[in-house]
Short mmCIF file of N, CA and C in Angstrom, two decimals:
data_model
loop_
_atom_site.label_atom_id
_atom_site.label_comp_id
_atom_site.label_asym_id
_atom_site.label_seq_id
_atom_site.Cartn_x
_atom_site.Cartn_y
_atom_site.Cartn_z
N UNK A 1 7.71 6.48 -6.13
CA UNK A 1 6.98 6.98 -7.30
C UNK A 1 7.92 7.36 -8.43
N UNK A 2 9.29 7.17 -8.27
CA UNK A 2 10.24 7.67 -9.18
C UNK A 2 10.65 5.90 -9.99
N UNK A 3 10.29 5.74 -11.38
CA UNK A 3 10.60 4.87 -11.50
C UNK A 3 12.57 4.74 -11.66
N UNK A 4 13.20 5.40 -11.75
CA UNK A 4 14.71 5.03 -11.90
C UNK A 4 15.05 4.17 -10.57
N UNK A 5 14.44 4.78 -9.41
CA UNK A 5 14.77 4.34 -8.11
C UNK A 5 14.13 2.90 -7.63
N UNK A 6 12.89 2.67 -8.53
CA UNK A 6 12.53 1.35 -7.98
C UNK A 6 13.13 0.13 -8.75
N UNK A 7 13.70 0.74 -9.80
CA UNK A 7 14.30 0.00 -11.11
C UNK A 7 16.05 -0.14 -10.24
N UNK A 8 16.62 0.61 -9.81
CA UNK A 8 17.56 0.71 -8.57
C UNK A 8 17.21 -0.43 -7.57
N UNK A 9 16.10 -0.35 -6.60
CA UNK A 9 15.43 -1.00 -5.55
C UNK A 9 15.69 -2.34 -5.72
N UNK A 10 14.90 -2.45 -6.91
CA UNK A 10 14.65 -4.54 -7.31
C UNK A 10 16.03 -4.56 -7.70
N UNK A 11 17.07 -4.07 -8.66
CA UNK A 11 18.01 -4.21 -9.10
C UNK A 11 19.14 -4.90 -7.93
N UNK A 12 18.89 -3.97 -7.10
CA UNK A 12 20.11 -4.25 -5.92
C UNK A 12 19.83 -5.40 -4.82
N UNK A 13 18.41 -5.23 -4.84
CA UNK A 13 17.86 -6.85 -4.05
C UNK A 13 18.47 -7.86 -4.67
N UNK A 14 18.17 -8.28 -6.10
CA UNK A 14 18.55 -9.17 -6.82
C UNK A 14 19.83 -9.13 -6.89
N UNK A 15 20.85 -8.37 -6.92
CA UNK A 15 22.51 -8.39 -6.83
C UNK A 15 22.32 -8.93 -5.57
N UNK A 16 22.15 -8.65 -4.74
CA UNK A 16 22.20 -8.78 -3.06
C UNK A 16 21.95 -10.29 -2.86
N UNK A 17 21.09 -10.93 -3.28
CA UNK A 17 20.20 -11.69 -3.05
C UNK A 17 20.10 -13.02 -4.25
N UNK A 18 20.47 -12.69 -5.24
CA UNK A 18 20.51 -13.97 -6.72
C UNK A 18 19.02 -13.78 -6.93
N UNK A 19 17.98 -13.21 -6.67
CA UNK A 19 16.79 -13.67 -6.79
C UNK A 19 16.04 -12.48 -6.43
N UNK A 20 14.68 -12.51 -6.32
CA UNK A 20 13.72 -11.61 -5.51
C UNK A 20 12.50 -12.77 -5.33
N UNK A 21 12.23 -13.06 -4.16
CA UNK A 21 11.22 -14.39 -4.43
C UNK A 21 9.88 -13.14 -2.99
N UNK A 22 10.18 -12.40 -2.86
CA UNK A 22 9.28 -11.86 -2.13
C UNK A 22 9.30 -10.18 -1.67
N UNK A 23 8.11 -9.75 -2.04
CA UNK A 23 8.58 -8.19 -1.81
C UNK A 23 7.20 -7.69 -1.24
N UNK A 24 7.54 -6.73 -0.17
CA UNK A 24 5.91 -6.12 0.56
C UNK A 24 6.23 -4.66 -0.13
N UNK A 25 5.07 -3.64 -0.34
CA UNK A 25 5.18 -2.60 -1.31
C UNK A 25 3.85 -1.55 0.12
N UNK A 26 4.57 -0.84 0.76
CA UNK A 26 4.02 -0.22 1.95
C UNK A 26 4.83 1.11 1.97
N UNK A 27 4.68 2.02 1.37
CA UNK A 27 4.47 3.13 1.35
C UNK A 27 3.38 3.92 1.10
N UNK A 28 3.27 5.03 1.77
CA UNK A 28 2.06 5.77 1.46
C UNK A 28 1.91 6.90 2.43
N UNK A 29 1.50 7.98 1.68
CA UNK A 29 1.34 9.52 2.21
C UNK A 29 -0.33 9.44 2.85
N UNK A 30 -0.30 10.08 3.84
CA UNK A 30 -1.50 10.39 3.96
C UNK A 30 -2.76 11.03 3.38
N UNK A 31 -3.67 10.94 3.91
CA UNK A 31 -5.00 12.29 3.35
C UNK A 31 -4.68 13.36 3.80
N UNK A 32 -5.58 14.43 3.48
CA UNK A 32 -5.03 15.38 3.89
C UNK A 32 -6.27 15.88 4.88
N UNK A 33 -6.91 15.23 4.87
CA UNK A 33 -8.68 15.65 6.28
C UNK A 33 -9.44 16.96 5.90
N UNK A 34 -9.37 16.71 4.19
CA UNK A 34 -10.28 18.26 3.45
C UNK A 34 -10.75 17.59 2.23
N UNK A 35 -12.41 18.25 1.99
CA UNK A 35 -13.30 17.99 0.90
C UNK A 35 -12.52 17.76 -0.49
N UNK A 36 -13.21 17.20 -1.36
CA UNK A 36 -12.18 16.61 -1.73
C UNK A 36 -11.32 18.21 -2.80
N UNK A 37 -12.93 19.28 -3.48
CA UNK A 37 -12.91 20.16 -3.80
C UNK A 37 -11.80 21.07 -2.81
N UNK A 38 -11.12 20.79 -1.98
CA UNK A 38 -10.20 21.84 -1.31
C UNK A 38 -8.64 21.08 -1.23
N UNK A 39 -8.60 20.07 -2.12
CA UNK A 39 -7.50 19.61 -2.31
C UNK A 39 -7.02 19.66 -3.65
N UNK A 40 -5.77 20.64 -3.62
CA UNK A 40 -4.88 21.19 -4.69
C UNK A 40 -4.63 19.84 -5.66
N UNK A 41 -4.55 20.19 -6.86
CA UNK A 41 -4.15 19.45 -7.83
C UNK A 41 -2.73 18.61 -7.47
N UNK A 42 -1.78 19.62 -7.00
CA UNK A 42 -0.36 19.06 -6.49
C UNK A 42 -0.32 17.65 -5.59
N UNK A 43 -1.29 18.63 -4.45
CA UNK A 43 -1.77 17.36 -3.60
C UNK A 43 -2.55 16.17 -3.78
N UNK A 44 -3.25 15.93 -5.12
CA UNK A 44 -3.80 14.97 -5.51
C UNK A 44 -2.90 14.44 -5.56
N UNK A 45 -1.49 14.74 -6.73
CA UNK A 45 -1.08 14.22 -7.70
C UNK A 45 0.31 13.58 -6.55
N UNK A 46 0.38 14.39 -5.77
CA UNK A 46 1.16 13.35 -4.76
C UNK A 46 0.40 12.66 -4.28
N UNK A 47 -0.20 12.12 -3.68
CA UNK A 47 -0.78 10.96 -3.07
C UNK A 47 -1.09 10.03 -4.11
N UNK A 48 -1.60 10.68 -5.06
CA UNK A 48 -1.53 9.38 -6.42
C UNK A 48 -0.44 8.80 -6.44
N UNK A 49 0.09 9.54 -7.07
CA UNK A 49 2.06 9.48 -6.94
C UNK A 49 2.74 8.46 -6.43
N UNK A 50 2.55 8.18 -5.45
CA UNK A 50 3.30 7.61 -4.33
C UNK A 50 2.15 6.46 -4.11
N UNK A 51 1.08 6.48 -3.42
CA UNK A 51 0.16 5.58 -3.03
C UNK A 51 -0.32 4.55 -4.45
N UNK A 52 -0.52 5.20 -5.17
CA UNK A 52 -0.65 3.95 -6.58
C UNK A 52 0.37 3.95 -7.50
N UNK A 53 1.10 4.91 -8.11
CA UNK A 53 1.75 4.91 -9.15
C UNK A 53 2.83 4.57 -8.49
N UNK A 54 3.26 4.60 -7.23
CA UNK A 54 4.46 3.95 -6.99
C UNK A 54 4.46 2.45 -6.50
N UNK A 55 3.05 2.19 -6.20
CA UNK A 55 2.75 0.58 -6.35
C UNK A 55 2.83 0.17 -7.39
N UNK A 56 2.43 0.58 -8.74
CA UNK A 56 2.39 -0.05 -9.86
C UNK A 56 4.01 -0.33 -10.33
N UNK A 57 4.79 0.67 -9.78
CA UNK A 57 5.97 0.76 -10.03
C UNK A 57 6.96 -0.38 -9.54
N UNK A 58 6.71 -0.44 -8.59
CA UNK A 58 6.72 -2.17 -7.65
C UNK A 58 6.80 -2.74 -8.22
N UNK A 59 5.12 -3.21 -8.35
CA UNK A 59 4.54 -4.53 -8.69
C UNK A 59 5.17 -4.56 -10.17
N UNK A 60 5.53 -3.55 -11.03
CA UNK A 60 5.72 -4.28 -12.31
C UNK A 60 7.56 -4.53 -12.40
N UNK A 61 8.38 -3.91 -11.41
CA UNK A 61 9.39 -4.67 -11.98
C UNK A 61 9.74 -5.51 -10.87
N UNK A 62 9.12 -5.82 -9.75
CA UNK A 62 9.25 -7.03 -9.01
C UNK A 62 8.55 -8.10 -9.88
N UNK A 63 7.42 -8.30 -10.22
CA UNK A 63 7.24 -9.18 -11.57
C UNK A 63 7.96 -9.48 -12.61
N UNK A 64 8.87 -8.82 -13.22
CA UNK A 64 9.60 -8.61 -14.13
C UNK A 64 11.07 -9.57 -13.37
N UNK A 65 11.55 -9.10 -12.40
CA UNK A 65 12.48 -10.27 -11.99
C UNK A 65 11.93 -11.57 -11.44
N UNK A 66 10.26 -11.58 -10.84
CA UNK A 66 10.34 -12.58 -10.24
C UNK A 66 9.96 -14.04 -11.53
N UNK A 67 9.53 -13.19 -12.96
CA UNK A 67 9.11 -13.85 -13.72
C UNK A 67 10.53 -14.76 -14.34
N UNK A 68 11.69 -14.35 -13.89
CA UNK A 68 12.82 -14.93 -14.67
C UNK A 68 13.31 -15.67 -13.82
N UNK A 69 12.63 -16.07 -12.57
CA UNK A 69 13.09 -17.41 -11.40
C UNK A 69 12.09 -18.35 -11.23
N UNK A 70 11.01 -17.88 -11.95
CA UNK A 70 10.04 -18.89 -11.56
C UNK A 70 9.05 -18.83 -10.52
N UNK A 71 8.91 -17.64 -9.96
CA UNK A 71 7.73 -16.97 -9.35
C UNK A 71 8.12 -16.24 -7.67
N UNK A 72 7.20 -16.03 -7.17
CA UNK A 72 7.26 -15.31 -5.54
C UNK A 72 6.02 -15.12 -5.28
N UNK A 73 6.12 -13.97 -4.08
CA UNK A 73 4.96 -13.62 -3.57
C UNK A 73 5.55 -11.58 -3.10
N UNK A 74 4.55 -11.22 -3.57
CA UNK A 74 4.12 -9.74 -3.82
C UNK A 74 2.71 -9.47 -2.35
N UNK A 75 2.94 -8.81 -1.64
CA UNK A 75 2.15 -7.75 -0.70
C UNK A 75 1.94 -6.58 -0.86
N UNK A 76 0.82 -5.70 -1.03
CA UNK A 76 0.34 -4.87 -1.24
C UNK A 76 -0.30 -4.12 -0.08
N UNK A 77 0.25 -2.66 0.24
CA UNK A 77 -0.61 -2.79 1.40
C UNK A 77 -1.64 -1.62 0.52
N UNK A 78 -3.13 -1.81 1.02
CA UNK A 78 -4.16 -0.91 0.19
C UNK A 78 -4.58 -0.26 1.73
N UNK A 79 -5.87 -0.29 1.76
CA UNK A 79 -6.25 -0.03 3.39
C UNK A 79 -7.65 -0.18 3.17
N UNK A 80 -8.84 0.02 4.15
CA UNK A 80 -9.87 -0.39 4.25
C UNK A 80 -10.56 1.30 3.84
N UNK A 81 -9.85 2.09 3.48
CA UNK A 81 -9.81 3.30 1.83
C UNK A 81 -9.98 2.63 1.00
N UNK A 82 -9.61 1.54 0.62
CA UNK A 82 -9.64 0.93 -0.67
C UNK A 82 -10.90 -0.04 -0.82
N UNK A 83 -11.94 -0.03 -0.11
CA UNK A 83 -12.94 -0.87 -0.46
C UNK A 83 -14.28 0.31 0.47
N UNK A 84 -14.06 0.98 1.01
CA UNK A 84 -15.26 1.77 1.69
C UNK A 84 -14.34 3.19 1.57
N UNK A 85 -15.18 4.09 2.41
CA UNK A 85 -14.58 5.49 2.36
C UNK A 85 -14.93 5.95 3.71
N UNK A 86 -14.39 7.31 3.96
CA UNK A 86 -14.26 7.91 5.67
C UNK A 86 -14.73 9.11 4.60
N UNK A 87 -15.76 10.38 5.06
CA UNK A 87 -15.79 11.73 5.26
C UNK A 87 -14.10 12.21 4.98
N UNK A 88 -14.15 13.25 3.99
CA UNK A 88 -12.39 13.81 3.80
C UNK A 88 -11.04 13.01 3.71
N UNK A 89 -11.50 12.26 2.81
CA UNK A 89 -10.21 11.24 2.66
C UNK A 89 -10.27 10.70 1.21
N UNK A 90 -11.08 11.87 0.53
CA UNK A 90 -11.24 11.37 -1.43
C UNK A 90 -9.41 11.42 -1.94
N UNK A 91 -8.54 12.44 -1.92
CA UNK A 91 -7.43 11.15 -2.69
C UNK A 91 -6.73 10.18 -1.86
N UNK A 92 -7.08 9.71 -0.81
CA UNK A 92 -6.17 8.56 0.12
C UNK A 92 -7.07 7.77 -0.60
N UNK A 93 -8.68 7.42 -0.63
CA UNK A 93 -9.81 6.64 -0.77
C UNK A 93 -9.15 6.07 -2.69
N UNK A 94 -9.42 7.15 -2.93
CA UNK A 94 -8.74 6.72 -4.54
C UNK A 94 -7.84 6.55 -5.21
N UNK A 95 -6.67 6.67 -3.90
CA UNK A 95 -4.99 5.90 -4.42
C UNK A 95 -5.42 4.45 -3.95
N UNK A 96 -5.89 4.17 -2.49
CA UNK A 96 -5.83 2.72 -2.34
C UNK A 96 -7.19 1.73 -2.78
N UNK A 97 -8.48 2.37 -3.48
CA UNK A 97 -9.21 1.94 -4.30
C UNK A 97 -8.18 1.19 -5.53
N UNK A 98 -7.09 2.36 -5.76
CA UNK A 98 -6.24 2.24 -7.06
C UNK A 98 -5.79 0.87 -6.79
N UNK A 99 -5.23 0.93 -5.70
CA UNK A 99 -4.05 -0.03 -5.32
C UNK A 99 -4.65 -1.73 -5.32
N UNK A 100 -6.16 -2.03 -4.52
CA UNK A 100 -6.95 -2.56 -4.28
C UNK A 100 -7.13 -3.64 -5.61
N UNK A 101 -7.83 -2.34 -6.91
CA UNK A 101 -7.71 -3.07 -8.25
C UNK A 101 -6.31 -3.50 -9.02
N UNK A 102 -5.70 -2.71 -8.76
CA UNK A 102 -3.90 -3.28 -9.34
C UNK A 102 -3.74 -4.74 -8.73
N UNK A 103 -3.90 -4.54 -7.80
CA UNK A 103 -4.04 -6.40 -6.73
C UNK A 103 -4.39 -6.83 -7.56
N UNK A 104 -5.45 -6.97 -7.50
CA UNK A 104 -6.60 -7.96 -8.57
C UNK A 104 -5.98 -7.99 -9.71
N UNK A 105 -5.70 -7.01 -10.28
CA UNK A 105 -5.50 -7.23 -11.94
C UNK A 105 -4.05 -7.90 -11.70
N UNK A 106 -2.86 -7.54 -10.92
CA UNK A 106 -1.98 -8.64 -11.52
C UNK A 106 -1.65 -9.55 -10.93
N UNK A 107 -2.68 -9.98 -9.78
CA UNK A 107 -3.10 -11.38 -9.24
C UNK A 107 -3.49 -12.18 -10.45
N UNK A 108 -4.74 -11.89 -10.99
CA UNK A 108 -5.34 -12.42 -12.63
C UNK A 108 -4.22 -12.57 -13.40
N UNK A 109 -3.60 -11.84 -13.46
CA UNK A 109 -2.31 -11.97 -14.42
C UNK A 109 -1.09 -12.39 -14.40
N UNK A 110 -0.78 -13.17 -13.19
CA UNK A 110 0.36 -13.23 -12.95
C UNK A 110 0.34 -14.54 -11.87
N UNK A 111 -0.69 -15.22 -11.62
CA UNK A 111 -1.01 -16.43 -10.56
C UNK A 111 -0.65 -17.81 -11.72
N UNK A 112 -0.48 -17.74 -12.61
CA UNK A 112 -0.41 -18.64 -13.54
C UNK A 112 1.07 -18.72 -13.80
N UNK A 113 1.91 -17.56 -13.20
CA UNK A 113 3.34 -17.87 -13.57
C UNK A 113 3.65 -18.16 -12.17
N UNK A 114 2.99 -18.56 -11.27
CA UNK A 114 3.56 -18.82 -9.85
C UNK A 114 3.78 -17.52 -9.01
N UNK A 115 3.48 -16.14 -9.38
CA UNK A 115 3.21 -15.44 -8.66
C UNK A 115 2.06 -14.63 -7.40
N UNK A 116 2.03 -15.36 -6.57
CA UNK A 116 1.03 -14.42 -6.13
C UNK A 116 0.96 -13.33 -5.98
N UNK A 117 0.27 -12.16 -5.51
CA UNK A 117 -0.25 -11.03 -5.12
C UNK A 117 -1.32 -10.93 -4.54
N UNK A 118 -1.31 -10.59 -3.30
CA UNK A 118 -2.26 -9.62 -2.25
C UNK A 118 -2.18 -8.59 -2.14
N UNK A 119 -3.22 -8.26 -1.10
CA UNK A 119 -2.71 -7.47 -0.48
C UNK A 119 -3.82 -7.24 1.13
N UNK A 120 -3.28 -6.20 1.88
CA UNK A 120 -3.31 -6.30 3.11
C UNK A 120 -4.41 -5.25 3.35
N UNK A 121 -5.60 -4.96 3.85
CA UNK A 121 -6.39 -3.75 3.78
C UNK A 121 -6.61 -3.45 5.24
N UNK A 122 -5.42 -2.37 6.16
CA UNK A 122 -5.62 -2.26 7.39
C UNK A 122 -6.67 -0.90 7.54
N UNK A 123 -7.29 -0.51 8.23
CA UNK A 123 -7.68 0.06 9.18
C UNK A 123 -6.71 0.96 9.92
N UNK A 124 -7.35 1.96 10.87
CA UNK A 124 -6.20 2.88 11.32
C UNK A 124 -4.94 2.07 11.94
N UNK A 125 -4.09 2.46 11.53
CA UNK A 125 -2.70 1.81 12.31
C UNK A 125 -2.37 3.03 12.76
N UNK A 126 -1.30 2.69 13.84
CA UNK A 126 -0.53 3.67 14.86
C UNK A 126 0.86 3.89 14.12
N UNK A 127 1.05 3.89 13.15
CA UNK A 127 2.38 4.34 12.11
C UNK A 127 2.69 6.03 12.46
N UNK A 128 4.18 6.32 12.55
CA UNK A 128 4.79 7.59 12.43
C UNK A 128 3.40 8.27 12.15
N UNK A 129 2.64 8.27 10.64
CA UNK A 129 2.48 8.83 9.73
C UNK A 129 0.65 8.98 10.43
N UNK A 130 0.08 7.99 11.04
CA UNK A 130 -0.92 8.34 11.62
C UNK A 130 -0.60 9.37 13.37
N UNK A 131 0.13 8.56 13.43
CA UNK A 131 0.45 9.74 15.00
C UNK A 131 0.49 11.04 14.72
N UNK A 132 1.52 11.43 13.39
CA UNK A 132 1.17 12.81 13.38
C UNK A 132 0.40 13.70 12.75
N UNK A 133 -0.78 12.94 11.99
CA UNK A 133 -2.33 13.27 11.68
C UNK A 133 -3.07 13.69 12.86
N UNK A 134 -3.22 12.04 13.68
CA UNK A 134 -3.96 12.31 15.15
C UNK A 134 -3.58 13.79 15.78
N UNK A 135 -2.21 13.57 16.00
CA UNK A 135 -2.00 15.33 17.10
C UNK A 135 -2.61 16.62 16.64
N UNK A 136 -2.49 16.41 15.15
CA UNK A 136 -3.48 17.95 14.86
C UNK A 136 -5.04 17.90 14.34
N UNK A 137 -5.44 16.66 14.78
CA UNK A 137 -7.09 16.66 14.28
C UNK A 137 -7.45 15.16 15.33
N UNK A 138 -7.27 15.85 16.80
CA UNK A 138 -7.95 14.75 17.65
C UNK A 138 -9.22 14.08 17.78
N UNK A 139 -10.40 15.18 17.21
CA UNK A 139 -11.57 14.75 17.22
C UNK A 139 -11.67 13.92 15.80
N UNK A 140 -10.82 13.98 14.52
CA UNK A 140 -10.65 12.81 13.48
C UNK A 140 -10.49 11.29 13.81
N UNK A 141 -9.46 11.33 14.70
CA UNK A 141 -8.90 9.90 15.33
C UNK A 141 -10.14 9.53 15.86
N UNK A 142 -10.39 10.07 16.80
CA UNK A 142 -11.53 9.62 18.34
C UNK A 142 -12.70 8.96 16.93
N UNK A 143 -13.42 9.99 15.93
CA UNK A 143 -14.27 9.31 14.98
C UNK A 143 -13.66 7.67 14.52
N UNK A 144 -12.84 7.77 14.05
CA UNK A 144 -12.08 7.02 13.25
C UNK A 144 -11.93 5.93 14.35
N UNK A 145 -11.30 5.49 14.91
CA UNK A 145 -11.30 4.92 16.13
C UNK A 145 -12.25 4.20 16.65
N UNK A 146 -13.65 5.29 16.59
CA UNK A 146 -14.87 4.87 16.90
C UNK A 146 -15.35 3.88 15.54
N UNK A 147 -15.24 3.93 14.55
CA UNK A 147 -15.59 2.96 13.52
C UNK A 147 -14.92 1.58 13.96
N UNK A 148 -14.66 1.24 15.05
CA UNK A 148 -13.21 0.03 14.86
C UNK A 148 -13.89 -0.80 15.85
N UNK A 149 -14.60 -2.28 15.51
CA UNK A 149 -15.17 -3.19 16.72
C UNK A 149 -14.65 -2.97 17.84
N UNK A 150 -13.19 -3.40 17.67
CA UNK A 150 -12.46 -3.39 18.62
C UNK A 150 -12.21 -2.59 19.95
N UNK A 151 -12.59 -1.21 19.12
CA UNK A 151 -12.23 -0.25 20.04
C UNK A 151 -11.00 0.60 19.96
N UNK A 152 -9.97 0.16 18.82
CA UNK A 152 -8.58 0.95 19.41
C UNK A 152 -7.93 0.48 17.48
N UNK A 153 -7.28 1.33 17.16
CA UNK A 153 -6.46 1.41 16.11
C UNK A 153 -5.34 -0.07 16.26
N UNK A 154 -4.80 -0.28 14.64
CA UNK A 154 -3.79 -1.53 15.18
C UNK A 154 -2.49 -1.16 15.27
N UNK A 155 -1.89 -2.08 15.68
CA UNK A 155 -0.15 -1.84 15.47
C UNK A 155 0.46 -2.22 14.62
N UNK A 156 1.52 -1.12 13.67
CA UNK A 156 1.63 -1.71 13.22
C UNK A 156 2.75 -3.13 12.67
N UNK A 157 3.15 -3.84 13.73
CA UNK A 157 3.92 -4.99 14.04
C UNK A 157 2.37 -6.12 13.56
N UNK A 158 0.83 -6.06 13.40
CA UNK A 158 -0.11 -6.38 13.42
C UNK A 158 0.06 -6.93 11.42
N UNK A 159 0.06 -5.51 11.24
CA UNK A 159 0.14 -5.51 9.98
C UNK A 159 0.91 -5.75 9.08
N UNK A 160 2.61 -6.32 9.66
CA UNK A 160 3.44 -6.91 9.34
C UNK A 160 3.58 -7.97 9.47
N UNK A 161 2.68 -8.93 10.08
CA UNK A 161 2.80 -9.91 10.88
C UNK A 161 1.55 -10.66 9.64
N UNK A 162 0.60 -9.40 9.28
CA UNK A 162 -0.07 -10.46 7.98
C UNK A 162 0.19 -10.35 6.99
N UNK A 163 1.12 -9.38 6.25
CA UNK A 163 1.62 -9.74 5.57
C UNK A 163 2.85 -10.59 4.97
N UNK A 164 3.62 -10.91 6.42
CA UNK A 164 4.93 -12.07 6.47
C UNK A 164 3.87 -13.25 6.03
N UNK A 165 2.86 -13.42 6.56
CA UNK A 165 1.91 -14.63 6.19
C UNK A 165 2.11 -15.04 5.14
N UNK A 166 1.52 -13.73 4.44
CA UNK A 166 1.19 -13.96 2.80
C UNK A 166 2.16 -13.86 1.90
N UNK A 167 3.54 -13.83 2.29
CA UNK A 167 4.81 -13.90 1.90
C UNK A 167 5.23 -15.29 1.95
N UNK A 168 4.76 -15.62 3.17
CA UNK A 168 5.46 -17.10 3.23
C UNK A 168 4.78 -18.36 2.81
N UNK A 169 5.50 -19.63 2.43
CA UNK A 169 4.46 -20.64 1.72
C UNK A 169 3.38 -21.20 2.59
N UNK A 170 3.42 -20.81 3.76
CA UNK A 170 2.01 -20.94 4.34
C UNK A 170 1.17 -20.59 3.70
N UNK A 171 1.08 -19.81 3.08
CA UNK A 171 -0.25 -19.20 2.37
C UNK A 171 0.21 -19.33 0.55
N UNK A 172 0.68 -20.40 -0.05
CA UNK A 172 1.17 -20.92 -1.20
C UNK A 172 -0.41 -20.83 -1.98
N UNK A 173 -1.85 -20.83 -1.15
CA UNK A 173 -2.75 -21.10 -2.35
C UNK A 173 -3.50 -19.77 -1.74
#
């Protein structure tokens, strides 16, 4: 969410690398499992922060180098927050709503220079960051969980595995 550092980030890929022809953008803070009225301004403004404004931060100067090689492919991870909602999860729901439309808009904007953009909308994953949600709000998970055909949260090696997809020219259209 700090732009000097993502301006750093792409900078040093591209030293590293001659290029940037592909970048996944998967960070993100959790909810916090309270109405949305009992979540501090601070705490909005981090999860904004980080969950969209540091996607946008990404996506615009990974565009910015990938536009001077002649294109790539951009991953987004949003989550299935970003198109429905869970009970106590209004700023997670409205960073990756955020994130969801940023897709779109510089998919529209940017598929014409040979860039694509997705993005990935998982469902509970078993990340650091959900394990240590689950331990202090077990009856959250067990709900959450219970929303899932399947039966069971994914891994996330699952969720890396679709977005290498959409990185690679397998998925060119």
């Amino acid at each position: 969410s700090k732009e000097d550092e993502v301006i750093r980030l792409v900078d040093a890929a591209v030293a590293t690398y001659g290029r940037l022809d592909g970048a996944f953008n998967n960070a993100a803070v959790p909810n916090l499992g309270r109405p949305i009225a009992d979540v501090t301004f601070e705490e909005w403004q981090r999860c904004i922060g980080i969950n969209l404004s540091g996607t946008y931060l990404c996506l615009k100067y990974e565009i910015l180098a990938m536009l001077k090689t002649g294109g790539g492919a951009i991953v987004n991870t949003s989550s299935t927050a970003g198109l429905v909602t869970v009970p106590l999860t209004g700023e997670y729901t409205a960073s990756k709503h955020g994130v969801s439309g940023l897709t779109r808009a510089a998919a529209s904007d940017y598929g014409h220079y040979n860039i694509r953009v997705n993005a990935i909308a998982p469902a509970a994953t078993r990340t650091t960051m959900y394990k240590a949600f689950a331990e202090t709000n077990p009856e959250f998970e067990q709900n959450l969980v219970a929303l899932h055909p399947i039966g069971r949260a994914s891994e996330p090696a699952e969720q890396a595995a679709a977005a290498q997809f959409l990185l690679s020219d397998a998925a060119s259209f």
